[in-house]
Coordinates of C-alpha atoms in Angstrom, one line a residue:
X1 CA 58.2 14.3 3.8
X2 CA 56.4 16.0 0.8
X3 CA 56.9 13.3 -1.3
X4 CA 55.1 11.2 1.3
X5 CA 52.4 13.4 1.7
X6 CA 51.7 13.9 -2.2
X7 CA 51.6 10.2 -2.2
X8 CA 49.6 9.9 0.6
X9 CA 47.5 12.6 -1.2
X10 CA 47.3 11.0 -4.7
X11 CA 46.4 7.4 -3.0
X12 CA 43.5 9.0 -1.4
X13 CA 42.3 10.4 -4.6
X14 CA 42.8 7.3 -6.3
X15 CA 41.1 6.0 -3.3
X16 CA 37.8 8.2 -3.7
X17 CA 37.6 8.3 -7.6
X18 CA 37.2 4.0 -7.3
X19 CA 34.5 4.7 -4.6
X20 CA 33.1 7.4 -6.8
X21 CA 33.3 4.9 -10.2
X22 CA 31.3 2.4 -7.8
X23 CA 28.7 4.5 -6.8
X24 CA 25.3 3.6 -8.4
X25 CA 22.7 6.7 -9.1
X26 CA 19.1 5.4 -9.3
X27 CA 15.6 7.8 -9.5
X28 CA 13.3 6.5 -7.4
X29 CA 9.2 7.8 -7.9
X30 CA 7.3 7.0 -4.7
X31 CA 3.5 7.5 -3.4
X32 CA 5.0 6.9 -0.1
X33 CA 4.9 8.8 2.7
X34 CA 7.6 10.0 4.4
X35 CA 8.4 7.9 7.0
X36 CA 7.5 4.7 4.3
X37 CA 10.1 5.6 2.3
X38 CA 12.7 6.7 5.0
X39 CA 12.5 3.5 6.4
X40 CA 13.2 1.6 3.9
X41 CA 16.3 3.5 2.6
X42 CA 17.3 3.5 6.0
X43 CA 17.6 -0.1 5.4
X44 CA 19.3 0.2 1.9
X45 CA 21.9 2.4 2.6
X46 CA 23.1 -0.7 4.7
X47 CA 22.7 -3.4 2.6
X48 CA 23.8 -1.5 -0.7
X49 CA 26.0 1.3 0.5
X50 CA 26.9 2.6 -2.9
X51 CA 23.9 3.1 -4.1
X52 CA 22.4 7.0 -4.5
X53 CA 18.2 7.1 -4.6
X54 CA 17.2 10.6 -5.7
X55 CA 13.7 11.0 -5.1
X56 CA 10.3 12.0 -6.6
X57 CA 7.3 11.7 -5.3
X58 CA 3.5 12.0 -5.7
X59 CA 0.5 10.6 -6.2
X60 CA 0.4 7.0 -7.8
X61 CA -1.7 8.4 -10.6
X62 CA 0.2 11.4 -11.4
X63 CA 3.4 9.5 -11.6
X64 CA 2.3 7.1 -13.8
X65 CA 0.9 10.6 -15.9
X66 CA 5.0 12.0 -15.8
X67 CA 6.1 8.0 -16.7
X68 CA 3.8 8.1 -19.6
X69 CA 4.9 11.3 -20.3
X70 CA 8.9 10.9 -20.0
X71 CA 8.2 7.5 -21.7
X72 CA 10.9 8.4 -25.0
X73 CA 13.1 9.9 -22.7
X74 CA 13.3 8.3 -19.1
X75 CA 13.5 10.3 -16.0
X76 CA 12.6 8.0 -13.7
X77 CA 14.4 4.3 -13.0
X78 CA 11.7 2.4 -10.5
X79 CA 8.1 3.2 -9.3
X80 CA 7.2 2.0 -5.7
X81 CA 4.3 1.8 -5.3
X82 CA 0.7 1.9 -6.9
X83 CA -2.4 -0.4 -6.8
X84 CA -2.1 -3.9 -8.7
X85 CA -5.3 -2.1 -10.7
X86 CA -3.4 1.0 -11.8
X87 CA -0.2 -0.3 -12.6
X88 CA -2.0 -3.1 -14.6
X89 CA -3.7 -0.2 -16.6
X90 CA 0.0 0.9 -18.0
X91 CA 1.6 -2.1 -19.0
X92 CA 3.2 -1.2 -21.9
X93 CA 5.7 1.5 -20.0
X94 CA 6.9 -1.7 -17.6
X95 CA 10.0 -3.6 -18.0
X96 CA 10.2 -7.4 -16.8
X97 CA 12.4 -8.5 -14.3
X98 CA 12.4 -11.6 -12.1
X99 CA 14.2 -10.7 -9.3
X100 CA 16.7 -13.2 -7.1
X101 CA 14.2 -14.4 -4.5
X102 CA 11.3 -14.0 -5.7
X103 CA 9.7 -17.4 -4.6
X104 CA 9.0 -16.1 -1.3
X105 CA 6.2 -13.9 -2.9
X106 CA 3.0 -15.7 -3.7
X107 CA 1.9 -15.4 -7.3
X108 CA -1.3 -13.5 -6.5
X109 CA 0.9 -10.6 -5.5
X110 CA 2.8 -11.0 -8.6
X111 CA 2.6 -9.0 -11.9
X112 CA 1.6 -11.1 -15.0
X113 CA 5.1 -11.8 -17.4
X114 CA 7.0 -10.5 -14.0
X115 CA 6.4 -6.8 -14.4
X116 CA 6.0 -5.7 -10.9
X117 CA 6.1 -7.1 -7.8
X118 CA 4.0 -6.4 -4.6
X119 CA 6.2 -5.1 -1.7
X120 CA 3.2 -5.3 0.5
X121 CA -0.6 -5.6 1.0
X122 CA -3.4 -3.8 2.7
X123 CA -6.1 -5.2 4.6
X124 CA -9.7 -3.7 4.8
X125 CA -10.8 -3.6 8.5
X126 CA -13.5 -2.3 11.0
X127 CA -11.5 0.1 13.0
X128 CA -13.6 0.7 16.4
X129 CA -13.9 3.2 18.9
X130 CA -15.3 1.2 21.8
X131 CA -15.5 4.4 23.9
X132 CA -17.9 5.9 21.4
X133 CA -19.9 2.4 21.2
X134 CA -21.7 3.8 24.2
X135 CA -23.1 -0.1 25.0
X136 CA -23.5 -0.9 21.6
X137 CA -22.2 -4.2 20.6
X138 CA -19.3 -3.6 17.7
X139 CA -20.0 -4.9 14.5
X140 CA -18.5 -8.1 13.4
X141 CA -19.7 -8.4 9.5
X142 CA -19.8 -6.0 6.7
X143 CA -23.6 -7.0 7.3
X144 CA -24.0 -6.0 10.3
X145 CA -23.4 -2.3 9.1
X146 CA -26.5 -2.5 6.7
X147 CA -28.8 -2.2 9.6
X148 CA -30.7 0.8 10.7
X149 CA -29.6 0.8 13.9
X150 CA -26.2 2.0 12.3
X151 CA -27.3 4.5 10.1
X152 CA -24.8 7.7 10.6
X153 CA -22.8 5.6 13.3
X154 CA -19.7 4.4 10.7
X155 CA -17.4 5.9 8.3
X156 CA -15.9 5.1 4.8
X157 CA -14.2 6.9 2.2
X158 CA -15.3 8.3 -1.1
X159 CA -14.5 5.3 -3.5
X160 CA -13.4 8.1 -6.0
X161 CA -11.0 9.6 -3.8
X162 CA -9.0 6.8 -2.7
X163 CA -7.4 3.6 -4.3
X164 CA -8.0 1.2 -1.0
X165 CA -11.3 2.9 -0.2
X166 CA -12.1 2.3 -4.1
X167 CA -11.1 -1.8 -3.3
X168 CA -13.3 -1.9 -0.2
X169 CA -16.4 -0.5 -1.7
X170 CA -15.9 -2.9 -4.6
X171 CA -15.2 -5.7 -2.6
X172 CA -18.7 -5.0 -0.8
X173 CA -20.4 -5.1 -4.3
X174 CA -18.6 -8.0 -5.5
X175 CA -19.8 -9.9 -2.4
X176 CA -23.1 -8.8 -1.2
X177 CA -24.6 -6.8 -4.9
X178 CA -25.9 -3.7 -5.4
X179 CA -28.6 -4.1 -2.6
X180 CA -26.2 -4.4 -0.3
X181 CA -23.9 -1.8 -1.5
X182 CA -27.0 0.8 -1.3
X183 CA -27.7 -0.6 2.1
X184 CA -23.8 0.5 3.1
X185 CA -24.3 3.6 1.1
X186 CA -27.5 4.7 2.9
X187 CA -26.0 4.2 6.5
X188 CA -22.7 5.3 5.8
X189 CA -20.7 8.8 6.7
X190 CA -19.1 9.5 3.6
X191 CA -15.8 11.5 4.0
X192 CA -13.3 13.2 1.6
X193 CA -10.0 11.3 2.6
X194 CA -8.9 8.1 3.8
X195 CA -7.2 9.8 6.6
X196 CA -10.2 11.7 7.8
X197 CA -12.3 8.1 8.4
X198 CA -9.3 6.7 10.4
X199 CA -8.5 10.0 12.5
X200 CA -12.0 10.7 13.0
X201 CA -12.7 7.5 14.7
X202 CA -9.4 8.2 16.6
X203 CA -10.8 11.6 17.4
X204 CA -14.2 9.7 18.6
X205 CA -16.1 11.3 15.9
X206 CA -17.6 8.4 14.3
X207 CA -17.5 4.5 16.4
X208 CA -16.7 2.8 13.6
X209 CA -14.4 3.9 10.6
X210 CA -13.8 1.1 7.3
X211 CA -10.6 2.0 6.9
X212 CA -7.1 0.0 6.5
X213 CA -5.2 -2.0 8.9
X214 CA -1.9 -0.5 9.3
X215 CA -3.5 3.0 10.0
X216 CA -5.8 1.6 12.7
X217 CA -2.9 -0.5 14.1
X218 CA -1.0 2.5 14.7
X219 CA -3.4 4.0 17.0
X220 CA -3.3 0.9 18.8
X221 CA 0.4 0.6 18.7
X222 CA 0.6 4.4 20.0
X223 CA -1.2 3.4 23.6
X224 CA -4.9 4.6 22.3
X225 CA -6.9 1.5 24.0
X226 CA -10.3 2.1 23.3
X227 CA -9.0 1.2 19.8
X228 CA -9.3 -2.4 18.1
X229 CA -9.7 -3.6 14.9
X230 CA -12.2 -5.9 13.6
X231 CA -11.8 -8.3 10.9
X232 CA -14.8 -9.2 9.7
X233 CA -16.1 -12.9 9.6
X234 CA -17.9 -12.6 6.3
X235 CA -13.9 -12.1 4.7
X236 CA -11.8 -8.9 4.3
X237 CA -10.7 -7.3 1.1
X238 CA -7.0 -7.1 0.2
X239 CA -5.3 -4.1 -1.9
X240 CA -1.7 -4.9 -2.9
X241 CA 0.3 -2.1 -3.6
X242 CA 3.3 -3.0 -6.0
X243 CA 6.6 -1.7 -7.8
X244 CA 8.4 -1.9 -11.4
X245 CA 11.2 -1.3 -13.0
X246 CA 10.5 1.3 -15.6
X247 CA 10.8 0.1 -19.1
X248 CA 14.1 2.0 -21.3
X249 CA 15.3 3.5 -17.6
X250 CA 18.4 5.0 -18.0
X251 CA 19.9 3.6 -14.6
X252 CA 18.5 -0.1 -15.1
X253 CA 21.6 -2.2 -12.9
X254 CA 21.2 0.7 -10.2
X255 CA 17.1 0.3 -10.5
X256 CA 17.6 -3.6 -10.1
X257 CA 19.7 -3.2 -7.3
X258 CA 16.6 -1.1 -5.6
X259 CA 13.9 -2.9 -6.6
X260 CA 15.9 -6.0 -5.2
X261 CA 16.5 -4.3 -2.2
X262 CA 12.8 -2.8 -2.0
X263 CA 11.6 -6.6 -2.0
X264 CA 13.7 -7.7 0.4
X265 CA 13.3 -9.6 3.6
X266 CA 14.9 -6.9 5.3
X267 CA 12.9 -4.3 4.4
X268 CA 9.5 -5.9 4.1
X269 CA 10.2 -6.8 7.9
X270 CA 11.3 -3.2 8.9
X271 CA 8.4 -1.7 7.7
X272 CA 6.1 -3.9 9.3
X273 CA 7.8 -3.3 12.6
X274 CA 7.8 0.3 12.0
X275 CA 4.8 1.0 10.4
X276 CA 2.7 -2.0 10.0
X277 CA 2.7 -2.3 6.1
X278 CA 1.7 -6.2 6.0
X279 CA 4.3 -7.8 3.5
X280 CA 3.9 -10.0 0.8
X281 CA 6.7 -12.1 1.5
X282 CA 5.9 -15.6 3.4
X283 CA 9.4 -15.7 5.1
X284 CA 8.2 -12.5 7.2
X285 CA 6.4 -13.7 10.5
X286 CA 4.0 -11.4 11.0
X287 CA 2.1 -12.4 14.5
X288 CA 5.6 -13.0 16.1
X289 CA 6.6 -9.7 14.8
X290 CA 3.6 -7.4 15.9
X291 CA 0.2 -7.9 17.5
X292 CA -1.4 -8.7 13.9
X293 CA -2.9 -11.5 12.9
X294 CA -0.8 -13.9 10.0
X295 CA -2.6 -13.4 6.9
X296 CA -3.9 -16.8 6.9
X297 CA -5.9 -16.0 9.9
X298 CA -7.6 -13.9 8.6
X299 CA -10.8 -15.0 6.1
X300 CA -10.2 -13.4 3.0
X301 CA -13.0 -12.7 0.2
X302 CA -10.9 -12.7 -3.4
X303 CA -11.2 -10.1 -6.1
X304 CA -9.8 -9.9 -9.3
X305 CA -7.5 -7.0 -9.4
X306 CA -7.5 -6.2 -12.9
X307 CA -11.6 -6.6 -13.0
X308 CA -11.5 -4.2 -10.2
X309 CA -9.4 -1.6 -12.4
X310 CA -11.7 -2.1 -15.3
X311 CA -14.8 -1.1 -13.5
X312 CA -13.7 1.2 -12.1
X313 CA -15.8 4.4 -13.8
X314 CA -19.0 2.0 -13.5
X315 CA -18.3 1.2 -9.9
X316 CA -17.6 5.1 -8.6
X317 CA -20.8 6.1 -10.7
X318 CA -23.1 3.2 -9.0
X319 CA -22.1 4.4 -5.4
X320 CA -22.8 8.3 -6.7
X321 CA -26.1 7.2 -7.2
X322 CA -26.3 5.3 -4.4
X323 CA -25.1 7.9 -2.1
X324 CA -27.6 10.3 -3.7
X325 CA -30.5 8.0 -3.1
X326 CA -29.7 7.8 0.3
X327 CA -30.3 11.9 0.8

């Protein structure tokens, strides 16, 4: 009986030390919230059970500060995620990889040479309060909000304050110039946060909030009916948000087995379901999925990414002065 049970004992060690030697450790840095990232790791733990994701998180900005930083001596193995702009801004701490399946990912929301990949996109939306409309007709252009009539009746974010706001507000230059950027300017309310346009227009501070199209939808998704969203007929803006591989990382087969997972069908689908984070993948059926619209629904007006990232002081410095004049 004890030599049964010591052998019983040693197979069992034996038996964890080969699931231990199996076990992949990978540092993951994430601008994600919470419940981004959950969800998705939720997913991973099934589909790569033996993989460990410590994480970090932040800011996009200030992680790609700390990559910059740690770049002789690696901390962290994948970054997920940051603005095409941003990431395109710090190429040189990057490290290719073309990952199995990567087809189903158009090129636009690819990184040049394969050095990130977008995981998923956001679209730039009207997001109305039909209760605080108060018989108004909603708007159905970008134009439509340069009118008097709407002066102090819509919402955006502070371009400087926010990488999607930033994309919006230089979408609206790229396609209707500086007059009409002044003309947005002058009517708008100009908050501090992303998060304070959407929930205001939740909280029926402001009809109309420029905002992006998961947080809307998840006002509508919650019950809140007197919310819709409007795409606008002139075109909406897209932001893709995408992840790398960073270059010399110390964990690089456990940080491709992440960023493979990351991209995956699986994951792209579970967040939309969950939290409405449009992917980028074309195998992921978005209308049949939620009540959203299939991206090729909706008009889009293109921008150049990396054009957008290298205007960016002279973009944030035109609206300054723009807001200013308005006062």
């Amino acid at each position: 009986m004890k030599l049964q049970a010591l052998l019983q004992t040693t197979l069992a060690a034996l038996g964890l030390a080969a699931a231990m030697a199996h076990a992949q450790t990978v540092v993951l840095y994430s601008s994600n919230n919470t419940e981004t990232i959950e969800t998705a790791l939720d997913v991973v733990k099934k589909t790569a059970p033996n993989l460990k994701v410590q994480q970090v998180t932040g800011g996009t900005g200030s992680l790609m500060k700390r990559i910059q930083a740690e770049a002789k001596n690696p901390r962290g193995d994948v970054l997920w995620s940051g603005g095409f702009g941003t990431l395109g801004a710090y190429k040189e701490l990057l490290q290719p990889y073309k990952a199995p399946g990567i087809e189903a990912i158009p090129k636009e929301f690819r990184g040049p040479d394969d050095l990130w990949i977008g995981t998923n996109v956001h679209v730039m939306v009207m997001m109305v309060n039909e209760r605080q409309l108060k018989g108004r007709a909603a708007p159905t252009t970008w134009s439509d909000l340069m009118k008097p009539e709407w002066k102090g009746k819509f919402a955006i974010t502070d371009p400087s304050k926010s990488a999607t706001a930033y994309m919006l507000v230089y979408g609206l230059l790229k396609q209707f110039g500086k007059d009409g950027l002044e003309k947005i300017a002058a009517n708008a309310v100009v908050t501090s946060s992303s998060g304070s346009t959407y929930k205001g227009v939740a909280a029926g501070e402001y009809p109309v909030g420029l905002t992006i199209e998961y947080a809307a939808q998840e006002y509508v998704a919650g019950g809140q009916k007197e919310i819709r969203l409007v795409y606008p007929s002139e075109g909406s803006y897209l932001a893709p948000e995408g992840m790398f591989l960073v270059k010399g990382a110390k964990n690089m087969d456990a940080a491709k087995t992440l960023y493979n997972a990351l991209m995956s069908k699986e994951v792209q689908e579970a967040e939309l379901v969950k939290n409405f984070r449009r992917p980028t993948r074309t195998d992921v059926q978005v209308s049949k999925l939620t009540t959203l619209p299939d991206l090729k629904s909706i008009k889009i007006f293109p921008l150049d990414q990396d054009a957008a990232s290298a205007e960016y002081e002279q973009l944030v410095a035109l609206w300054n002065i723009a807001v200013n004049k308005a006062r």
